[in-house]
C-alpha cells in the first residue's frame, strides 16, 4: 500500500512537470515573468518605485521586492491547480479515482507539482535580490527558498481546495481573483501593518499569507534583523505558514475524498 | 481464490432527487462472461456503471464485485477491475507509453517490468510504432486502443467498458469485440460493457436491457430474440389503429402499434403477407418482413421504439 502511495505521488508530480515542460507557452510565462522583473529591477528603474513626496531612493523598491516574490509564488502556485480542473475535463482523473490510490496521495502529488513550479519561478526571481538593495546572505537565501517552498505548498493546497470543488476554470478564476488579491494586498507585501488603518492591521494579523511574507522578509534580512523590526518573529511566522499549509492540505484531501470525479 | 461470481447486483436503486435512475435492479455476472447492458441513453446504464466502478454510492440495494460490497469498501476492490470510460481519459501531453507507465504506477507496478509490459500491450494492439507519439496526435480509434491497453495493463480479472464502440468505425468495433473474446479465452477476463448498439449487444454472452431505470429483460441475445416470435412484419398504414383492429377481427392476429406503424410477430409471418395485402387493398402503404432483432425485443418489452425512447429521455433531461 505504501508502495502504491509513494509511486502515485511520484508519478503525479512527474506528470505535472512533464506537462509543464511540453507546453511552450507555460515555459515562456514561467521564466519570462521573473526575468522581466529582474530586468526591471536591475536596470536602474528602481527609482520609479519611489513614492511621491518621499526622499529615500529605492526604499520602497526594497520594501516591495519580497512582496513581488510572494506574488509570483502566490499566482503560480494557485493557478497551477487549474490543471486539476482540466484533468477532470479531460477525464484523466477519472481513471486515477478508480485506481487503488488513496485520495491523499493524489492531492500530495498535485500539491508537490504546483509547489515545484512555483518554487522554480521564485528562485529565479530571488537572484535579483541584490538589485533591490537587499543585503542577502547565502544562509538567508537558502532559508528564503525553504520559506518559499512552504508558502507555495500552502497556497497550492488552498488552490486545490477550490479546484476539487469546482468544475469550470471560469468559476475558478473568478473565485481566485476575489480571494487572491486581498490575500496578497493584506499580507504586508505592499504596505506594512504598522502604518495601516487598525482594521486593515487586524485583517493582516489574521491573514496567514502575511506570516509567509513576514518569514520571507526575516530570511532576506537574516544578517540585518534590525531592518525588519515590528514583524512577527521567524518562529511564529514559520509555524503559522506550516499550519496554514497543513489545514489547506487536509481540506483538499477531504474534498477529494468526497469527489466522484 | 477468486469467487465464481464477478458481479452481483441486488435490488440496486438510485434516485436523483425525484427522478428514479435505477429501480431495484438485480443480476449476476459469472466469471468469464461477456455481459452487455443495453439501453437507450438515459436508461440508467451510466448510473449503474458509475456505481459499479465505485465513483458513486447507490441510494439503496447492493452491488458487489468479487464478493466485496462496492459502497462499503471501495478501496478494497479498486485495483481488481479495469475501466474504459466513455470519455477518453488519456493525457494528451503524454506519449502512449508514458500514459501506460503512469497508469501502471497507480497499481503498484514499476521499473523495467512495467515498461516491458506496457510495450508488449501496445504491440498487441498494433501500436508499437506509435508508442513514443503524444496521444493528442492519435486518431479516435487508436486512442481507444491505448485506453484499452491502459485498462488491461494491471492485468485485471474484470473489465468495465462504458460505450466502448462510441466513435469507432464498424471495422474497429469488430476488432474490439474479437479482442474481448481473446481476453476472455486467454486470461478468463470477465467483461461488463454498456452499449446502445444492437450489433455490439448481439456479440455478448448475455444482455440485460435497461429502460427508464428498470431491467426489462435479460438473457442470451439468441434466446431473447426467439422469445419475440419467428418473424416480424412491420406495416405502414393509412390508419394504423383501424387496420390493427381489423387484423384482429378478421384474421385473428394481434398487432402492436409502435410510433405509427403496426408490428405483427408470428412464427411464419411471411405467409401472412399476401393475405394481409389482399384483405385490405389500399390500406397498406408498405410492408417489411424481418427476423427479430434485439431492437424488436426492446420494442416488445417496452412498447417503445429504441431510438424514440432515447430522444424522449434526452428531451426530459434538457
Coordinates of C-alpha atoms in Angstrom, one line a residue:
Chain A
X1 CA 0.0 0.0 0.0
X2 CA 2.8 2.4 0.9
X3 CA 4.4 1.4 -2.3
X4 CA 1.4 2.5 -4.3
X5 CA 1.2 5.7 -2.2
X6 CA 4.7 6.8 -3.0
X7 CA 4.6 5.6 -6.6
X8 CA 1.4 7.6 -7.2
X9 CA 2.7 10.7 -5.5
X10 CA 5.9 10.5 -7.6
X11 CA 4.2 9.8 -10.9
X12 CA 1.6 12.6 -10.5
X13 CA 4.4 15.0 -9.6
X14 CA 6.4 13.9 -12.6
X15 CA 3.4 14.2 -14.8
X16 CA 2.9 17.9 -13.7
X17 CA 6.5 18.7 -14.6
X18 CA 6.4 16.9 -18.0
X19 CA 3.2 18.6 -18.9
X20 CA 4.7 21.9 -17.9
X21 CA 7.8 21.3 -20.0
X22 CA 5.8 20.3 -23.0
X23 CA 3.7 23.5 -23.2
X24 CA 5.9 26.2 -24.5
X25 CA 3.6 29.0 -23.6
X26 CA 3.8 27.9 -19.9
X27 CA 7.6 27.8 -20.0
X28 CA 7.8 31.3 -21.6
X29 CA 5.5 32.6 -18.9
X30 CA 7.2 30.9 -16.1
X31 CA 10.7 32.0 -16.9
X32 CA 9.8 35.3 -18.7
X33 CA 8.0 36.8 -15.8
X34 CA 10.8 36.7 -13.2
X35 CA 13.3 37.7 -15.8
X36 CA 11.1 40.7 -16.7
X37 CA 11.1 41.7 -13.1
X38 CA 14.8 41.0 -13.0
X39 CA 15.5 43.4 -15.8
X40 CA 13.1 46.0 -14.4
X41 CA 14.8 45.9 -11.0
X42 CA 18.3 45.6 -12.3
X43 CA 18.5 48.2 -15.0
X44 CA 18.0 51.3 -12.9
X45 CA 14.3 51.6 -13.0
X46 CA 14.4 51.3 -9.2
X47 CA 13.7 55.0 -8.7
X48 CA 10.3 54.7 -10.3
X49 CA 9.2 52.8 -7.3
X50 CA 9.7 55.8 -5.1
X51 CA 6.5 57.2 -3.6
X52 CA 5.9 60.9 -4.4
X53 CA 6.9 63.1 -1.6
X54 CA 9.5 60.7 -0.1
X55 CA 13.1 61.2 -0.5
X56 CA 14.8 57.9 0.3
X57 CA 15.7 56.5 -3.1
X58 CA 14.9 52.9 -3.7
X59 CA 13.5 52.4 -0.2
X60 CA 10.1 51.4 -1.5
X61 CA 11.5 49.1 -4.1
X62 CA 13.5 47.4 -1.3
X63 CA 10.3 47.1 0.7
X64 CA 8.2 45.9 -2.3
X65 CA 10.6 43.2 -3.5
X66 CA 9.7 40.5 -1.0
X67 CA 6.1 41.3 -2.0
X68 CA 6.9 40.6 -5.6
X69 CA 8.4 37.3 -4.6
X70 CA 5.3 36.4 -2.7
X71 CA 3.1 37.5 -5.6
X72 CA 4.9 35.3 -8.0
X73 CA 4.6 32.3 -5.8
X74 CA 1.0 33.0 -4.9
X75 CA -0.1 33.2 -8.5
X76 CA 2.0 30.4 -9.9
X77 CA 1.1 28.0 -7.1
X78 CA -2.6 28.7 -7.2
X79 CA -3.0 28.8 -11.0
X80 CA -1.1 25.6 -11.4
X81 CA -4.1 24.0 -9.7
X82 CA -6.2 24.8 -12.7
X83 CA -4.7 21.7 -14.1
X84 CA -6.9 19.7 -11.7
X85 CA -10.0 21.1 -13.3
X86 CA -8.5 20.4 -16.7
X87 CA -7.7 16.8 -15.7
X88 CA -11.4 16.4 -14.8
X89 CA -12.5 17.8 -18.1
X90 CA -10.1 15.6 -20.0
X91 CA -11.3 12.8 -17.8
X92 CA -7.7 11.8 -16.9
X93 CA -8.6 12.0 -13.2
X94 CA -11.5 9.5 -13.6
X95 CA -9.1 6.7 -14.2
X96 CA -7.0 7.7 -11.2
X97 CA -10.1 7.8 -9.0
X98 CA -11.0 4.2 -9.7
X99 CA -7.4 3.0 -9.2
X100 CA -6.3 1.8 -5.8
X101 CA -4.7 5.1 -5.0
X102 CA -5.5 6.9 -1.7
X103 CA -7.1 10.3 -2.4
X104 CA -4.4 11.9 -0.1
X105 CA -1.7 10.6 -2.5
X106 CA -3.4 12.2 -5.4
X107 CA -3.6 15.5 -3.6
X108 CA 0.0 15.4 -2.4
X109 CA 1.2 14.6 -5.9
X110 CA -0.7 17.5 -7.3
X111 CA 0.4 19.9 -4.5
X112 CA 4.1 19.0 -4.9
X113 CA 3.8 19.5 -8.7
X114 CA 2.4 23.0 -8.2
X115 CA 4.9 23.8 -5.4
X116 CA 7.8 22.8 -7.6
X117 CA 6.7 25.0 -10.5
X118 CA 6.2 28.0 -8.1
X119 CA 9.5 27.4 -6.5
X120 CA 11.4 27.5 -9.8
X121 CA 10.0 30.9 -10.6
X122 CA 10.6 32.1 -7.0
X123 CA 14.3 31.0 -7.1
X124 CA 14.9 32.8 -10.4
X125 CA 13.5 36.0 -9.0
X126 CA 15.4 35.6 -5.8
X127 CA 18.6 36.1 -7.7
X128 CA 17.5 39.7 -8.3
X129 CA 17.5 40.4 -4.6
X130 CA 20.8 42.5 -4.7
X131 CA 19.3 44.7 -7.4
X132 CA 16.6 45.7 -5.0
X133 CA 19.1 46.7 -2.4
X134 CA 18.6 43.7 -0.2
X135 CA 21.7 42.6 1.8
X136 CA 21.0 38.9 1.2
X137 CA 23.4 36.3 2.5
X138 CA 23.9 32.6 1.4
X139 CA 22.2 31.4 4.5
X140 CA 19.4 33.9 4.1
X141 CA 18.9 32.8 0.5
X142 CA 18.7 29.1 1.5
X143 CA 16.3 29.9 4.3
X144 CA 14.2 32.0 1.9
X145 CA 14.0 29.1 -0.5
X146 CA 12.6 26.9 2.3
X147 CA 10.1 29.5 3.2
X148 CA 9.0 29.9 -0.4
X149 CA 8.5 26.1 -0.7
X150 CA 6.3 26.1 2.5
X151 CA 4.4 29.1 1.2
X152 CA 4.0 27.5 -2.2
X153 CA 2.8 24.3 -0.8
X154 CA 0.2 26.0 1.4
X155 CA -1.1 28.1 -1.5
X156 CA -1.2 25.2 -3.9
X157 CA -3.2 23.3 -1.4
X158 CA -5.5 26.3 -1.0
X159 CA -6.0 26.3 -4.8
X160 CA -6.7 22.5 -4.7
X161 CA -9.4 23.0 -2.1
X162 CA -11.3 25.1 -4.7
X163 CA -10.2 23.1 -7.7
X164 CA -11.7 19.9 -6.3
X165 CA -15.0 21.6 -5.7
X166 CA -15.4 23.5 -9.0
X167 CA -15.8 22.1 -12.5
X168 CA -15.2 25.2 -14.6
X169 CA -12.0 27.2 -15.0
X170 CA -14.0 30.4 -15.3
X171 CA -15.5 29.9 -11.9
X172 CA -12.1 29.1 -10.5
X173 CA -10.6 32.4 -11.9
X174 CA -13.5 34.4 -10.6
X175 CA -13.2 33.0 -7.1
X176 CA -9.4 33.1 -7.1
X177 CA -9.3 36.8 -8.1
X178 CA -11.7 37.6 -5.3
X179 CA -9.6 35.7 -2.8
X180 CA -6.1 36.1 -4.0
X181 CA -5.7 39.8 -4.5
X182 CA -6.9 40.6 -0.9
X183 CA -4.7 37.9 0.5
X184 CA -1.7 39.4 -1.2
X185 CA -2.6 43.1 -0.7
X186 CA -3.1 42.5 3.0
X187 CA -0.1 40.3 3.5
X188 CA 2.4 43.1 4.2
X189 CA 3.6 42.7 0.6
X190 CA 2.5 46.2 -0.5
X191 CA 2.4 48.2 2.8
X192 CA 3.4 47.4 6.3
X193 CA 0.9 46.6 9.0
X194 CA 2.4 49.2 11.3
X195 CA 1.3 52.1 9.1
X196 CA -2.1 50.6 8.1
X197 CA -5.5 51.5 9.4
X198 CA -6.3 49.5 12.6
X199 CA -9.0 47.5 10.8
X200 CA -6.5 46.5 8.0
X201 CA -3.9 45.9 10.6
X202 CA -6.3 43.4 12.2
X203 CA -7.0 41.7 8.9
X204 CA -3.3 41.4 8.3
X205 CA -2.8 39.8 11.7
X206 CA -5.3 37.0 10.7
X207 CA -4.1 36.6 7.1
X208 CA -2.0 33.5 7.0
X209 CA -0.2 34.7 3.9
X210 CA 1.1 37.7 5.9
X211 CA 3.1 35.3 8.1
X212 CA 4.6 33.7 5.0
X213 CA 5.6 37.1 3.7
X214 CA 7.0 38.0 7.2
X215 CA 9.0 34.8 7.3
X216 CA 10.4 35.6 3.8
X217 CA 11.4 39.2 4.9
X218 CA 13.1 37.8 8.0
X219 CA 15.1 35.3 5.9
X220 CA 16.1 38.0 3.4
X221 CA 17.3 40.2 6.2
X222 CA 18.8 37.4 8.2
X223 CA 22.0 39.4 8.5
X224 CA 20.2 42.6 9.5
X225 CA 17.3 41.8 11.8
X226 CA 17.0 45.4 12.9
X227 CA 15.7 46.2 9.4
X228 CA 12.5 44.1 9.9
X229 CA 11.5 45.2 13.4
X230 CA 7.8 45.0 14.1
X231 CA 7.2 41.9 12.1
X232 CA 6.1 38.6 13.7
X233 CA 9.3 36.7 14.6
X234 CA 10.6 33.9 12.4
X235 CA 9.4 31.0 14.6
X236 CA 5.8 32.2 14.8
X237 CA 5.8 33.1 11.0
X238 CA 7.1 29.6 10.1
X239 CA 4.6 27.9 12.5
X240 CA 1.6 29.8 11.0
X241 CA 2.8 29.0 7.5
X242 CA 3.2 25.3 8.2
X243 CA -0.2 25.1 9.9
X244 CA -1.8 27.0 7.1
X245 CA -0.4 24.5 4.6
X246 CA -1.4 21.6 6.7
X247 CA -5.0 22.8 7.1
X248 CA -5.4 23.7 3.4
X249 CA -3.9 20.3 2.5
X250 CA -6.3 18.4 4.8
X251 CA -9.2 20.3 3.5
X252 CA -8.2 19.5 -0.1
X253 CA -7.9 15.8 0.8
X254 CA -11.4 15.9 2.3
X255 CA -12.9 17.4 -0.8
X256 CA -11.0 14.9 -3.0
X257 CA -12.5 12.1 -0.9
X258 CA -15.9 13.4 -1.4
X259 CA -15.5 13.9 -5.1
X260 CA -16.8 11.3 -7.5
X261 CA -14.6 12.7 -10.3
Chain B
X1 CA -9.3 -17.9 -4.8
X2 CA -11.4 -15.6 -6.9
X3 CA -15.1 -16.2 -6.4
X4 CA -17.1 -17.6 -9.3
X5 CA -19.4 -14.7 -9.4
X6 CA -17.7 -11.5 -10.6
X7 CA -20.5 -9.0 -10.2
X8 CA -23.6 -9.3 -8.0
X9 CA -26.3 -6.6 -8.1
X10 CA -29.3 -6.9 -5.7
X11 CA -32.2 -4.6 -5.6
X12 CA -30.0 -1.7 -6.7
X13 CA -31.8 1.6 -6.6
X14 CA -30.7 5.1 -7.3
X15 CA -32.5 8.4 -7.4
X16 CA -31.5 11.9 -8.4
X17 CA -34.0 13.9 -6.4
X18 CA -37.4 12.9 -7.7
X19 CA -36.1 11.1 -10.7
X20 CA -35.5 7.3 -10.4
X21 CA -32.4 6.4 -12.4
X22 CA -32.3 2.8 -11.2
X23 CA -35.3 0.9 -9.9
X24 CA -34.5 -2.2 -7.9
X25 CA -32.1 -3.8 -10.4
X26 CA -30.8 -7.4 -9.8
X27 CA -28.5 -9.5 -11.8
X28 CA -25.3 -11.6 -11.5
X29 CA -22.4 -11.9 -13.8
X30 CA -20.4 -15.1 -13.6
X31 CA -16.7 -15.1 -14.1
X32 CA -15.5 -15.2 -17.7
X33 CA -18.8 -13.9 -19.1
X34 CA -19.1 -11.0 -21.6
X35 CA -22.2 -9.2 -20.2
X36 CA -23.9 -6.3 -22.0
X37 CA -26.1 -3.6 -20.6
X38 CA -28.2 -2.5 -23.5
X39 CA -30.5 0.5 -23.4
X40 CA -31.1 3.9 -24.8
X41 CA -29.1 6.8 -23.3
X42 CA -30.8 7.9 -20.1
X43 CA -32.0 4.4 -19.4
X44 CA -29.8 4.1 -16.3
X45 CA -26.7 2.5 -17.8
X46 CA -24.3 5.2 -16.9
X47 CA -25.6 5.4 -13.3
X48 CA -25.2 1.7 -12.9
X49 CA -21.7 1.9 -14.4
X50 CA -20.6 4.7 -12.0
X51 CA -21.9 2.7 -9.0
X52 CA -20.1 -0.5 -10.1
X53 CA -16.8 1.4 -10.7
X54 CA -17.0 3.0 -7.2
X55 CA -17.5 6.5 -8.4
X56 CA -21.0 6.8 -6.9
X57 CA -22.8 5.4 -3.9
X58 CA -26.2 4.0 -4.6
X59 CA -29.3 5.2 -2.8
X60 CA -30.4 1.7 -2.0
X61 CA -29.7 -2.0 -2.6
X62 CA -26.3 -3.5 -3.0
X63 CA -23.7 -4.1 -5.6
X64 CA -20.6 -6.3 -5.0
X65 CA -17.6 -7.2 -7.0
X66 CA -15.9 -10.5 -6.3
X67 CA -18.0 -10.7 -3.1
X68 CA -17.0 -7.3 -1.8
X69 CA -19.6 -4.6 -1.5
X70 CA -18.8 -1.5 -3.6
X71 CA -20.3 1.0 -1.3
X72 CA -18.8 -0.4 1.9
X73 CA -15.2 -0.9 0.8
X74 CA -14.4 0.8 -2.4
X75 CA -10.7 0.9 -1.7
X76 CA -10.6 -2.9 -1.4
X77 CA -11.9 -3.5 -4.9
X78 CA -10.3 -0.7 -6.8
X79 CA -7.4 -2.5 -8.4
X80 CA -9.4 -5.6 -9.0
X81 CA -11.0 -4.2 -12.1
X82 CA -10.0 -2.2 -15.1
X83 CA -12.2 0.6 -16.6
X84 CA -12.5 2.1 -20.0
X85 CA -14.7 5.2 -19.7
X86 CA -16.9 6.6 -22.4
X87 CA -14.9 9.8 -22.4
X88 CA -11.3 9.5 -23.5
X89 CA -9.1 9.6 -20.3
X90 CA -5.7 9.8 -21.8
X91 CA -3.3 12.7 -21.0
X92 CA -2.9 14.3 -24.4
X93 CA 0.5 15.8 -23.5
X94 CA 2.0 12.4 -22.7
X95 CA 3.0 9.7 -25.2
X96 CA 1.2 6.4 -25.4
X97 CA 3.9 4.6 -23.5
X98 CA 4.0 7.4 -20.8
X99 CA 0.3 7.2 -20.4
X100 CA 0.5 3.5 -19.7
X101 CA 3.5 3.8 -17.4
X102 CA 1.9 6.5 -15.3
X103 CA -1.2 4.3 -15.1
X104 CA 0.7 1.2 -14.1
X105 CA 2.3 3.0 -11.1
X106 CA -1.2 3.7 -9.7
X107 CA -1.4 -0.1 -9.4
X108 CA 2.0 -0.5 -7.8
X109 CA 3.8 -1.5 -11.0
X110 CA 7.3 -0.1 -11.6
X111 CA 10.6 -0.2 -13.3
X112 CA 11.6 -2.2 -16.4
X113 CA 8.9 -4.8 -15.7
X114 CA 6.2 -2.1 -16.1
X115 CA 7.9 -0.7 -19.2
X116 CA 8.1 -4.1 -20.9
X117 CA 4.6 -5.0 -20.0
X118 CA 3.3 -1.6 -21.4
X119 CA 5.3 -2.0 -24.6
X120 CA 4.1 -5.6 -25.1
X121 CA 0.5 -4.5 -24.7
X122 CA 0.9 -1.6 -27.1
X123 CA 2.4 -4.2 -29.5
X124 CA -0.7 -6.4 -29.1
X125 CA -2.9 -3.5 -30.0
X126 CA -0.8 -2.7 -33.1
X127 CA 0.6 0.5 -31.5
X128 CA 4.2 -0.5 -31.2
X129 CA 5.3 2.2 -33.7
X130 CA 3.2 4.9 -32.0
X131 CA 4.5 4.2 -28.5
X132 CA 6.5 7.4 -28.5
X133 CA 3.8 9.7 -30.0
X134 CA 1.8 12.1 -27.9
X135 CA -1.7 10.8 -27.6
X136 CA -3.1 14.1 -28.9
X137 CA -1.7 13.2 -32.3
X138 CA -3.6 9.9 -32.5
X139 CA -6.9 9.2 -34.2
X140 CA -10.0 8.5 -32.2
X141 CA -9.8 4.8 -32.9
X142 CA -6.2 4.5 -32.0
X143 CA -6.8 6.4 -28.7
X144 CA -9.5 3.9 -27.8
X145 CA -6.9 1.1 -28.3
X146 CA -4.5 2.9 -26.0
X147 CA -7.3 3.2 -23.5
X148 CA -8.0 -0.5 -23.6
X149 CA -4.3 -1.3 -23.3
X150 CA -4.1 1.1 -20.3
X151 CA -7.1 -0.6 -18.6
X152 CA -5.6 -4.1 -19.2
X153 CA -2.1 -3.2 -18.0
X154 CA -2.5 -4.2 -14.4
X155 CA -4.0 -7.5 -15.5
X156 CA -7.5 -7.1 -14.1
X157 CA -9.9 -10.0 -13.7
X158 CA -12.8 -7.8 -14.6
X159 CA -13.1 -5.2 -17.2
X160 CA -15.8 -2.5 -17.3
X161 CA -16.3 -0.7 -20.6
X162 CA -18.7 2.2 -21.0
X163 CA -20.0 2.5 -24.5
X164 CA -16.7 1.2 -26.0
X165 CA -17.9 1.4 -29.5
X166 CA -18.7 5.1 -29.5
X167 CA -16.5 6.9 -32.0
X168 CA -15.3 3.6 -33.6
X169 CA -15.9 2.7 -37.2
X170 CA -17.6 -0.7 -37.8
X171 CA -14.3 -2.4 -38.6
X172 CA -12.8 -1.2 -35.3
X173 CA -15.9 -2.3 -33.5
X174 CA -15.4 -5.9 -34.7
X175 CA -11.8 -5.8 -33.8
X176 CA -12.6 -4.6 -30.3
X177 CA -15.1 -7.4 -30.0
X178 CA -12.6 -10.0 -31.1
X179 CA -10.1 -8.6 -28.6
X180 CA -12.6 -9.1 -25.8
X181 CA -13.2 -12.7 -26.9
X182 CA -9.5 -13.3 -26.9
X183 CA -9.0 -11.8 -23.5
X184 CA -11.7 -14.0 -22.1
X185 CA -10.2 -17.1 -23.7
X186 CA -6.6 -16.3 -22.7
X187 CA -7.0 -14.7 -19.3
X188 CA -10.5 -15.6 -18.3
X189 CA -11.3 -11.9 -18.1
X190 CA -14.9 -11.0 -17.2
X191 CA -16.3 -8.1 -19.3
X192 CA -19.2 -5.9 -18.4
X193 CA -20.0 -3.3 -21.1
X194 CA -22.7 -0.8 -21.7
X195 CA -23.9 -0.1 -25.2
X196 CA -26.7 1.3 -27.3
X197 CA -25.6 -0.6 -30.4
X198 CA -27.6 -3.7 -31.2
X199 CA -24.8 -5.4 -33.0
X200 CA -22.5 -4.9 -30.1
X201 CA -25.1 -6.3 -27.7
X202 CA -25.5 -9.2 -30.1
X203 CA -21.9 -10.3 -29.6
X204 CA -22.3 -10.5 -25.8
X205 CA -22.9 -13.8 -24.0
X206 CA -25.8 -12.3 -22.1
X207 CA -27.6 -9.0 -22.4
X208 CA -29.7 -7.1 -19.9
X209 CA -32.0 -4.5 -21.3
X210 CA -32.4 -1.3 -19.3
X211 CA -35.2 1.1 -19.9
X212 CA -36.2 4.1 -17.6
X213 CA -34.2 2.6 -14.8
X214 CA -35.9 -0.9 -15.0
X215 CA -34.3 -4.1 -16.1
X216 CA -36.9 -5.1 -18.6
X217 CA -35.4 -8.4 -19.7
X218 CA -32.2 -10.4 -19.6
X219 CA -30.7 -13.4 -21.3
X220 CA -28.5 -14.6 -24.2
X221 CA -29.3 -12.5 -27.3
X222 CA -30.5 -15.5 -29.3
X223 CA -33.0 -16.6 -26.6
X224 CA -34.3 -13.0 -26.3
X225 CA -34.8 -12.8 -30.0
X226 CA -36.6 -16.2 -30.1
X227 CA -39.0 -15.0 -27.4
X228 CA -40.3 -12.4 -29.7
X229 CA -41.5 -14.9 -32.3
X230 CA -40.2 -16.2 -35.5
X231 CA -40.7 -13.2 -37.8
X232 CA -41.8 -9.7 -37.6
X233 CA -43.9 -7.8 -40.2
X234 CA -43.9 -4.1 -40.0
X235 CA -46.9 -2.4 -41.7
X236 CA -47.1 1.3 -42.6
X237 CA -50.8 2.0 -43.0
X238 CA -53.2 5.0 -43.7
X239 CA -55.0 4.3 -40.4
X240 CA -52.8 2.0 -38.2
X241 CA -55.2 1.8 -35.4
X242 CA -58.1 0.9 -37.6
X243 CA -56.1 -1.7 -39.6
X244 CA -54.9 -3.2 -36.3
X245 CA -58.5 -3.6 -35.2
X246 CA -59.5 -5.2 -38.5
X247 CA -56.5 -7.6 -38.5
X248 CA -57.6 -8.9 -35.1
X249 CA -61.2 -9.2 -36.1
X250 CA -60.8 -10.7 -39.5
X251 CA -57.6 -12.6 -39.4
X252 CA -57.2 -13.2 -35.7
X253 CA -53.7 -11.7 -35.4
X254 CA -52.6 -9.5 -32.5
X255 CA -50.7 -6.4 -33.5
X256 CA -48.9 -3.6 -31.7
X257 CA -48.8 0.0 -32.8
X258 CA -45.3 1.5 -32.3
X259 CA -44.8 5.0 -33.5
X260 CA -47.4 4.9 -36.1
X261 CA -46.5 1.5 -37.6
X262 CA -48.1 -1.8 -37.0
X263 CA -46.0 -4.7 -35.9
X264 CA -47.1 -8.3 -36.2
X265 CA -45.0 -11.1 -34.6
X266 CA -45.6 -14.6 -35.9
X267 CA -43.5 -17.7 -36.4
X268 CA -44.3 -17.7 -40.1
X269 CA -45.2 -14.1 -40.7
X270 CA -44.1 -14.2 -44.3
X271 CA -47.1 -16.4 -45.2
X272 CA -49.4 -13.8 -43.9
X273 CA -48.1 -11.0 -46.1
X274 CA -50.2 -11.9 -49.2
X275 CA -53.3 -12.4 -47.1
X276 CA -52.9 -9.0 -45.4
X277 CA -52.3 -7.2 -48.7
X278 CA -55.3 -8.9 -50.4
X279 CA -57.6 -8.5 -47.5
X280 CA -57.1 -4.7 -47.1
X281 CA -56.4 -3.3 -50.5
X282 CA -55.3 0.3 -50.4
X283 CA -54.9 0.4 -46.7
X284 CA -51.4 -0.8 -46.6
X285 CA -48.8 1.7 -47.7
X286 CA -45.8 -0.5 -47.3
X287 CA -44.8 -3.7 -45.5
X288 CA -41.5 -5.1 -44.4
X289 CA -40.5 -8.5 -43.2
X290 CA -37.6 -9.3 -40.9
X291 CA -36.2 -11.6 -38.3
X292 CA -36.5 -10.2 -34.8
X293 CA -33.5 -8.2 -33.6
X294 CA -32.7 -7.0 -30.1
X295 CA -34.5 -3.9 -31.1
X296 CA -37.7 -5.9 -31.5
X297 CA -37.1 -7.4 -28.1
X298 CA -36.8 -3.9 -26.7
X299 CA -40.0 -2.8 -28.5
X300 CA -41.9 -5.9 -27.3
X301 CA -40.9 -5.4 -23.7
X302 CA -41.3 -1.6 -23.6
X303 CA -43.8 -0.8 -26.3
X304 CA -41.5 1.9 -27.5
X305 CA -39.0 2.4 -30.3
X306 CA -35.5 2.2 -29.1
X307 CA -34.4 5.5 -30.7
X308 CA -37.5 7.3 -29.7
X309 CA -37.0 6.2 -26.1
X310 CA -33.6 7.8 -26.3
X311 CA -34.9 11.1 -27.6
X312 CA -37.6 11.1 -25.1
X313 CA -35.3 10.8 -22.2
X314 CA -32.9 13.2 -23.8
X315 CA -35.7 15.7 -24.1
X316 CA -36.6 15.3 -20.4
X317 CA -33.0 15.8 -19.4
X318 CA -32.7 19.0 -21.4

